[in-house]
XYZ file of C-alpha atoms in Angstrom:
519
model
C -66.486 81.495 -56.762
C -70.119 82.059 -55.295
C -71.051 85.418 -54.788
C -72.944 84.671 -51.403
C -69.421 83.443 -50.141
C -69.222 85.456 -46.696
C -66.104 86.340 -44.549
C -66.419 88.302 -41.248
C -63.892 91.281 -40.494
C -64.476 93.233 -37.211
C -67.543 91.297 -35.749
C -68.871 92.144 -39.338
C -70.336 89.826 -41.769
C -69.015 90.999 -45.577
C -70.315 89.617 -48.669
C -67.359 88.772 -51.174
C -67.709 90.049 -54.730
C -67.337 88.128 -58.076
C -63.913 88.734 -59.368
C -62.241 89.095 -55.743
C -60.021 86.525 -53.986
C -61.325 83.576 -52.176
C -58.753 83.129 -49.074
C -57.447 79.370 -49.069
C -57.420 77.196 -45.904
C -54.271 76.280 -43.566
C -54.476 73.369 -41.544
C -56.434 74.496 -38.647
C -58.739 75.731 -41.061
C -57.978 79.433 -40.469
C -58.571 81.763 -44.009
C -55.325 82.621 -44.386
C -53.726 80.899 -47.429
C -53.640 82.575 -50.726
C -51.721 80.596 -52.735
C -49.934 81.976 -55.713
C -50.449 85.994 -54.970
C -48.001 88.557 -54.730
C -48.866 90.998 -51.425
C -50.026 93.588 -52.368
C -52.839 95.945 -51.340
C -55.220 94.928 -54.199
C -54.539 91.662 -52.943
C -54.880 91.843 -49.227
C -58.385 93.953 -49.826
C -59.519 91.258 -52.116
C -58.582 88.330 -50.354
C -60.570 90.100 -46.765
C -63.550 91.635 -48.308
C -62.858 94.783 -46.572
C -59.141 95.956 -46.404
C -59.271 99.008 -49.187
C -56.296 100.868 -50.708
C -55.478 103.532 -47.824
C -56.971 102.055 -45.433
C -54.452 98.738 -44.220
C -54.962 98.244 -40.840
C -53.741 95.209 -38.925
C -54.456 93.888 -35.572
C -51.541 92.784 -33.480
C -49.263 90.448 -34.790
C -47.536 87.364 -32.644
C -44.092 87.758 -33.789
C -43.345 83.787 -32.725
C -45.907 82.624 -35.137
C -43.923 83.984 -37.978
C -40.541 82.688 -36.634
C -39.401 79.782 -38.525
C -37.832 77.433 -35.826
C -35.117 75.462 -37.518
C -36.186 71.788 -35.538
C -39.674 72.185 -37.083
C -37.737 70.611 -40.306
C -35.756 68.412 -39.016
C -34.441 66.831 -41.641
C -33.946 69.620 -43.774
C -31.657 70.429 -40.780
C -29.925 67.408 -41.327
C -29.179 67.997 -45.063
C -28.002 71.229 -44.276
C -25.197 69.667 -42.532
C -24.387 66.451 -44.429
C -21.765 66.327 -46.662
C -21.773 68.471 -49.099
C -20.668 67.267 -53.182
C -20.424 70.142 -55.824
C -21.589 68.997 -58.851
C -22.376 70.809 -62.463
C -25.011 68.190 -63.632
C -29.308 67.679 -62.406
C -28.298 64.182 -63.447
C -25.375 62.517 -60.876
C -24.419 58.808 -60.461
C -24.532 58.115 -56.511
C -22.157 54.902 -56.094
C -22.222 52.369 -53.292
C -19.703 50.303 -53.004
C -21.589 47.205 -50.720
C -19.716 45.577 -47.966
C -17.797 42.346 -49.142
C -19.219 38.964 -48.059
C -17.512 37.136 -44.820
C -18.488 33.663 -45.690
C -19.207 30.781 -48.818
C -21.136 28.350 -48.042
C -21.122 24.764 -49.436
C -23.217 22.958 -51.740
C -22.235 19.181 -51.771
C -20.465 16.850 -49.377
C -16.720 17.067 -49.704
C -14.778 13.500 -49.091
C -12.480 12.797 -46.804
C -8.903 11.406 -47.332
C -7.639 12.770 -50.646
C -4.008 15.191 -50.326
C -6.427 18.414 -51.454
C -10.315 18.504 -53.001
C -12.535 21.156 -55.027
C -14.933 23.115 -52.671
C -18.465 22.767 -54.119
C -19.699 26.505 -54.321
C -22.183 28.028 -56.016
C -21.877 30.260 -59.272
C -21.707 32.917 -57.372
C -19.601 32.133 -53.907
C -16.920 30.236 -56.408
C -15.450 33.543 -57.362
C -15.117 34.758 -53.828
C -12.032 32.634 -52.610
C -8.972 33.680 -54.312
C -5.501 31.443 -54.842
C -3.629 31.734 -51.620
C -6.156 32.300 -49.535
C -7.607 30.854 -46.681
C -11.280 29.936 -44.638
C -12.605 28.929 -41.830
C -14.485 25.730 -41.672
C -17.023 26.136 -39.438
C -18.326 23.275 -37.567
C -15.808 20.831 -38.726
C -12.932 20.228 -35.687
C -9.470 20.637 -36.985
C -6.179 18.386 -36.111
C -3.493 18.812 -33.450
C -0.328 20.000 -35.254
C 0.639 15.806 -35.657
C -2.778 15.446 -37.225
C -3.723 12.800 -34.724
C -5.505 13.931 -32.374
C -9.002 15.960 -33.147
C -9.424 19.169 -31.775
C -12.957 20.121 -30.520
C -14.436 23.008 -31.115
C -11.222 24.126 -32.828
C -12.078 24.656 -36.796
C -10.723 23.083 -39.986
C -8.932 26.074 -42.169
C -8.230 25.293 -45.669
C -6.082 27.033 -47.914
C -7.256 27.736 -51.826
C -4.160 26.499 -54.436
C -5.595 27.509 -56.963
C -9.752 26.655 -59.351
C -10.298 23.433 -61.515
C -10.387 24.398 -64.778
C -14.139 22.591 -65.621
C -16.147 23.183 -62.745
C -14.343 26.082 -61.594
C -14.587 25.296 -58.003
C -11.534 26.731 -55.468
C -9.156 23.795 -54.850
C -8.397 23.798 -51.407
C -5.724 21.593 -48.962
C -6.509 21.084 -45.845
C -3.905 23.489 -43.088
C -4.581 21.587 -39.971
C -7.111 18.366 -41.200
C -5.767 14.581 -40.311
C -2.522 13.022 -40.655
C -1.331 9.164 -41.864
C 1.799 10.087 -40.381
C 2.515 12.383 -37.430
C 6.000 13.041 -39.087
C 4.067 14.046 -42.425
C 4.103 18.047 -43.792
C 0.632 17.615 -45.670
C -2.509 16.923 -44.049
C -5.534 14.942 -45.721
C -8.752 16.732 -46.484
C -11.964 15.545 -43.405
C -15.390 15.024 -44.769
C -17.110 18.632 -45.354
C -21.043 18.641 -45.003
C -23.035 20.116 -48.042
C -24.266 23.580 -45.839
C -21.030 23.968 -44.159
C -20.280 27.675 -44.026
C -16.821 28.959 -44.661
C -15.459 32.171 -43.282
C -13.037 33.817 -45.827
C -9.668 34.818 -43.643
C -6.710 36.701 -45.100
C -4.427 35.009 -47.574
C -1.096 33.325 -47.091
C 2.166 33.800 -48.912
C 5.262 32.630 -49.843
C 8.927 33.769 -48.368
C 9.879 35.576 -52.029
C 6.151 36.431 -52.939
C 5.082 39.959 -54.085
C 1.851 39.492 -55.979
C -1.804 38.024 -55.336
C -5.143 38.549 -57.527
C -6.106 41.525 -56.886
C -9.521 43.125 -55.332
C -12.101 43.843 -58.035
C -14.244 46.382 -56.826
C -16.870 47.901 -58.640
C -19.142 50.456 -57.330
C -22.663 49.835 -58.078
C -24.164 53.444 -58.802
C -27.101 55.045 -59.280
C -28.706 58.241 -61.213
C -30.022 60.685 -58.720
C -31.707 63.468 -59.862
C -31.106 67.155 -58.776
C -33.920 69.069 -57.823
C -34.514 73.146 -58.642
C -36.777 74.581 -55.782
C -38.023 78.133 -55.634
C -38.949 80.675 -52.769
C -40.862 83.625 -54.814
C -42.044 86.959 -52.195
C -43.542 89.870 -54.074
C -43.973 93.152 -52.590
C -45.565 95.936 -54.413
C -43.999 99.561 -53.496
C -47.406 100.941 -52.499
C -47.607 98.272 -50.478
C -44.515 98.771 -48.518
C -45.570 102.644 -47.934
C -47.889 102.501 -45.979
C -48.575 102.974 -42.625
C -49.520 100.095 -41.029
C -51.389 99.887 -37.269
C -48.193 96.909 -36.072
C -45.115 98.287 -36.520
C -43.654 94.793 -36.307
C -46.255 93.852 -39.587
C -43.022 94.279 -41.915
C -41.923 93.131 -44.918
C -39.102 91.015 -42.829
C -41.884 89.437 -40.905
C -43.700 88.409 -44.735
C -40.594 87.107 -46.353
C -40.054 85.234 -42.891
C -42.858 83.401 -43.035
C -42.767 82.639 -47.026
C -38.897 81.441 -46.122
C -40.984 79.223 -43.012
C -43.224 78.005 -46.174
C -40.974 76.607 -48.508
C -38.760 75.253 -45.873
C -41.382 73.033 -44.751
C -42.797 72.004 -48.359
C -38.840 71.417 -48.751
C -39.228 69.358 -45.884
C -41.571 67.038 -47.380
C -39.960 66.377 -50.395
C -36.806 65.212 -49.168
C -38.852 62.799 -47.102
C -41.749 61.767 -49.845
C -40.704 62.515 -53.352
C -41.061 60.946 -56.368
C -37.904 60.742 -58.789
C -38.776 61.931 -62.198
C -38.083 64.202 -65.177
C -39.531 65.317 -68.564
C -39.791 68.632 -70.324
C -41.540 71.815 -70.528
C -41.780 75.040 -72.310
C -40.250 78.212 -70.595
C -41.831 81.324 -70.604
C -38.922 83.142 -70.964
C -37.406 82.084 -73.566
C -40.124 80.147 -75.278
C -38.056 76.786 -75.572
C -38.468 73.220 -74.222
C -36.499 72.466 -71.005
C -36.366 69.810 -68.227
C -38.105 69.406 -64.792
C -36.135 67.200 -62.906
C -37.715 65.536 -58.775
C -35.552 64.494 -56.914
C -36.433 60.751 -54.942
C -37.279 61.776 -50.930
C -35.557 59.304 -48.821
C -38.525 56.890 -47.783
C -37.715 55.097 -51.137
C -34.255 54.673 -50.312
C -34.006 52.715 -47.064
C -32.297 49.382 -48.061
C -33.684 48.350 -43.574
C -37.660 48.568 -42.533
C -38.438 46.652 -39.484
C -42.238 45.787 -38.370
C -42.664 47.036 -35.421
C -47.125 47.501 -34.763
C -46.693 46.314 -31.364
C -46.239 48.318 -28.309
C -42.812 48.948 -27.646
C -41.001 47.254 -24.931
C -37.722 46.793 -23.731
C -36.981 43.498 -25.419
C -38.081 45.235 -28.429
C -36.250 48.427 -28.572
C -32.762 46.079 -27.176
C -33.232 43.896 -30.450
C -33.769 47.261 -32.761
C -30.318 48.774 -30.581
C -28.962 45.313 -31.973
C -30.100 45.210 -36.064
C -28.736 49.173 -36.077
C -24.960 48.316 -34.775
C -23.831 45.777 -34.757
C -24.524 45.183 -39.073
C -22.434 45.260 -42.246
C -21.876 49.232 -41.861
C -22.066 50.646 -39.055
C -22.563 54.594 -38.189
C -21.387 56.687 -34.970
C -24.588 57.867 -34.540
C -29.045 56.976 -34.768
C -30.683 60.188 -34.841
C -34.950 58.910 -34.532
C -36.896 61.589 -36.385
C -40.357 60.197 -35.197
C -44.592 60.565 -35.925
C -45.866 61.786 -32.717
C -47.559 57.854 -32.042
C -44.284 56.646 -32.412
C -42.760 58.652 -29.994
C -45.009 58.431 -27.592
C -44.774 54.443 -27.454
C -41.270 54.635 -27.091
C -41.912 57.427 -23.987
C -43.915 54.587 -22.434
C -41.308 51.994 -22.137
C -40.780 50.445 -18.174
C -37.025 51.250 -17.935
C -37.646 50.971 -14.186
C -35.722 46.699 -13.825
C -32.881 47.636 -16.588
C -30.555 50.491 -14.701
C -28.256 50.037 -17.553
C -30.771 52.015 -20.216
C -29.958 55.461 -19.527
C -32.608 58.312 -20.628
C -31.862 61.745 -20.286
C -33.320 65.275 -22.283
C -30.588 67.021 -23.801
C -29.683 69.266 -26.433
C -27.609 68.243 -29.160
C -25.214 69.112 -31.710
C -27.709 70.239 -34.026
C -29.293 72.766 -31.240
C -32.253 69.729 -30.872
C -34.124 69.456 -27.939
C -34.217 65.364 -27.944
C -34.632 62.528 -25.921
C -31.311 60.705 -25.376
C -31.355 57.130 -24.419
C -28.530 55.316 -24.069
C -27.395 51.120 -24.102
C -25.038 49.109 -24.687
C -24.816 48.682 -28.558
C -25.122 52.635 -28.771
C -27.214 55.427 -28.612
C -30.508 57.112 -29.857
C -31.567 60.669 -30.464
C -35.304 60.699 -30.483
C -37.025 64.162 -32.083
C -40.617 64.249 -33.127
C -40.795 65.133 -36.925
C -44.265 67.033 -37.576
C -43.312 65.862 -41.552
C -43.974 62.217 -41.155
C -47.736 63.155 -39.544
C -48.745 65.162 -42.465
C -47.582 62.406 -44.660
C -49.345 60.281 -43.046
C -46.993 58.125 -41.025
C -47.527 58.878 -37.438
C -46.874 55.207 -36.015
C -43.187 54.864 -37.711
C -40.026 56.694 -37.352
C -36.742 56.416 -39.389
C -33.076 56.237 -37.696
C -30.730 57.618 -39.640
C -27.038 58.210 -39.175
C -25.633 61.646 -39.482
C -22.723 60.509 -41.192
C -23.987 58.427 -43.774
C -26.013 61.884 -45.715
C -25.078 62.722 -48.973
C -26.202 66.242 -50.333
C -25.604 67.135 -53.593
C -25.470 70.276 -54.835
C -25.217 72.055 -58.187
C -25.752 76.135 -56.454
C -25.532 76.516 -53.436
C -28.156 78.048 -51.984
C -28.429 81.409 -52.529
C -31.114 84.537 -52.279
C -31.927 87.355 -55.095
C -33.540 90.834 -54.448
C -34.248 92.121 -57.692
C -36.633 95.152 -59.207
C -39.905 93.629 -60.998
C -39.610 94.978 -64.730
C -42.746 96.879 -65.075
C -44.598 97.264 -62.242
C -43.477 98.673 -58.972
C -42.535 95.939 -56.779
C -39.571 94.236 -55.379
C -39.254 90.456 -55.742
C -36.998 88.393 -52.958
C -36.112 84.550 -52.974
C -33.898 81.769 -52.526
C -33.467 79.787 -55.431
C -31.812 76.061 -53.804
C -30.953 73.300 -56.232
C -30.124 69.805 -54.647
C -30.447 66.286 -53.888
C -29.835 64.472 -50.262
C -29.103 60.614 -50.635
C -28.781 58.049 -47.753
C -25.393 56.307 -48.248
C -24.790 52.960 -46.961
C -27.431 50.897 -45.577
C -27.429 50.972 -41.643
C -29.678 53.201 -42.269
C -33.593 52.134 -41.123
C -37.185 52.665 -41.202
C -39.378 51.303 -38.376
C -42.810 50.447 -39.647
C -45.680 51.258 -37.145
C -48.457 50.096 -38.964
C -49.271 53.116 -41.222
C -50.411 51.967 -44.492
C -48.409 48.878 -45.410
C -45.094 51.147 -44.759
C -43.211 47.726 -44.199
C -41.960 47.984 -47.790
C -41.152 51.774 -48.431
C -37.445 52.031 -49.705
C -37.187 47.978 -49.069
C -39.298 46.335 -52.206
C -36.813 45.187 -55.492
C -34.187 46.994 -53.428
C -30.193 44.872 -54.139
C -29.352 43.929 -50.117
C -32.915 45.224 -48.716
C -33.773 43.384 -45.849
C -37.293 43.578 -43.823
C -37.115 42.418 -40.372
C -39.896 41.549 -37.809
C -39.969 40.459 -34.053
C -41.370 37.335 -33.702
C -41.721 35.241 -29.849
C -41.928 31.685 -31.716
C -41.901 29.835 -35.176
C -44.137 31.805 -37.642
C -46.785 30.054 -39.358
C -46.424 30.554 -42.456
C -43.156 32.877 -42.782
C -42.181 35.066 -45.789
C -38.953 34.531 -47.747
C -38.151 38.238 -47.714
C -38.665 38.556 -44.271
C -35.637 38.349 -41.866
C -37.259 36.905 -37.705
C -35.896 38.300 -34.892
C -36.557 35.889 -32.281
C -37.496 37.727 -29.034
C -37.419 34.114 -27.021
C -35.404 30.888 -27.569
C -37.484 28.269 -28.707
C -37.299 24.426 -30.645
C -39.027 24.474 -34.733
C -41.324 21.782 -35.811
C -38.083 20.302 -37.568
C -36.198 20.284 -34.365
C -34.239 23.724 -34.965
C -33.554 25.288 -31.847
C -33.263 29.266 -31.688
C -31.833 30.876 -29.059
C -33.179 34.437 -28.158
C -31.311 37.378 -30.526
C -30.757 34.799 -33.630
C -31.790 36.264 -37.069
C -33.171 33.381 -39.183
C -34.685 33.665 -42.885
C -36.765 31.313 -44.261
C -34.962 30.586 -47.879
C -35.832 26.763 -50.363
C -37.818 25.784 -47.865
C -34.859 25.619 -44.919
C -34.743 28.071 -42.101
C -30.974 29.837 -42.360
C -28.344 32.287 -40.353
C -28.905 35.681 -41.723
C -25.513 37.233 -41.904
C -26.467 40.656 -43.379
C -26.335 39.572 -47.570
C -29.315 40.212 -49.557
C -32.326 38.983 -49.208
C -34.283 40.024 -51.716
C -34.384 42.545 -55.103
């Protein structure tokens, strides 16, 4: 530390001496932070360069400055009300059950005229249809009960009778296909082009049947690390016994500010902590012990929306559609926003859309929020100061409140104890937990901060990156789902309607159906 360092006390410049504690600065540049130091008279004197034992004089203290407000750390508040699961280990297998596929797609043509045929599917899709199952063939017309008249727009349905021993393809029979004679009991197969989508329907069983092939559900698990966090406050007996100029400056206020610091920093870890573990030597036991680090939710999102333009009505409604009409539909949409993203949302012109209701409310968590009601569902907007601190002021996260899980090894508890060999008391909080996103409904909305479009989605199974466009992209990315805000016709003749979501795969545009596009 430089000897010439000075600080200002009661209007006078006082030189700090060698061995004094140099106060660190907080976010406002004020020299109020002395990390790692116990609250003692000596430490306070060293930090200020003037306060000496027996002469501890403090100016008035704004009590509101020290009072911790719960909505300053909204993600941590969500964690506290999330579904809590008590565990006995710092490493937990977090299991997700994926939404089953709704469609399979043919990979080759099916010829007409046969009583039954094998349905060519990809190796992955071929295992999905089961014997006695039914499939609705989109784009292929069925026939009336006589089998003589084609029913326009009323699709063909297939019945799965078994599997081909050589190819593994399902063997299907037409339910409402063409008939050679109106009195025939069985139909023949119409032609089914390659690339035809077949929607998976329920099974159909005969009179005395009791058994069908069971559904095999294999949860995909991921190991989650629980992080142990501790808040400590050490106050010497001598400091506690001093008569302060301001009666409000008490141990309670010191402890309250310590808790505020603890929760603000924990909130940042819940957002952006990185997963890991390694061993350190424990001073008390002298042995090696593990430290675990939890993964923040920024890296857990399965869906991201890239939106760097100014928000308008069309883009906002498109976002509501993506969030509330996916495979995993949440009950709520809590939007934790950076300051610039929140400002952009507030500037949307709703005057021509009276069906959208914007109101100021206090939600179930006690937050003052802006609530926007759409036909798809409601959004609750709340500023999240931590996102600004992390550098994501232009972005925000949409979180389903009922889709959060908090694994807890040791419930949050406090302690108060005397420090052996010292005239001082220690109080603190111990917490050992991890916050995990459940399902894939949650969306990270990328506003252009540090290429955040890849947050959470890179390499994730079931992940998707969405981007709003008004025309055919010049160089489409195979890992991006394009949401079309306007109808348009592509150069190859493909017609796209407003609200269509397409993904570019194998040099072909396909409708996005919610399945994984990367990972």
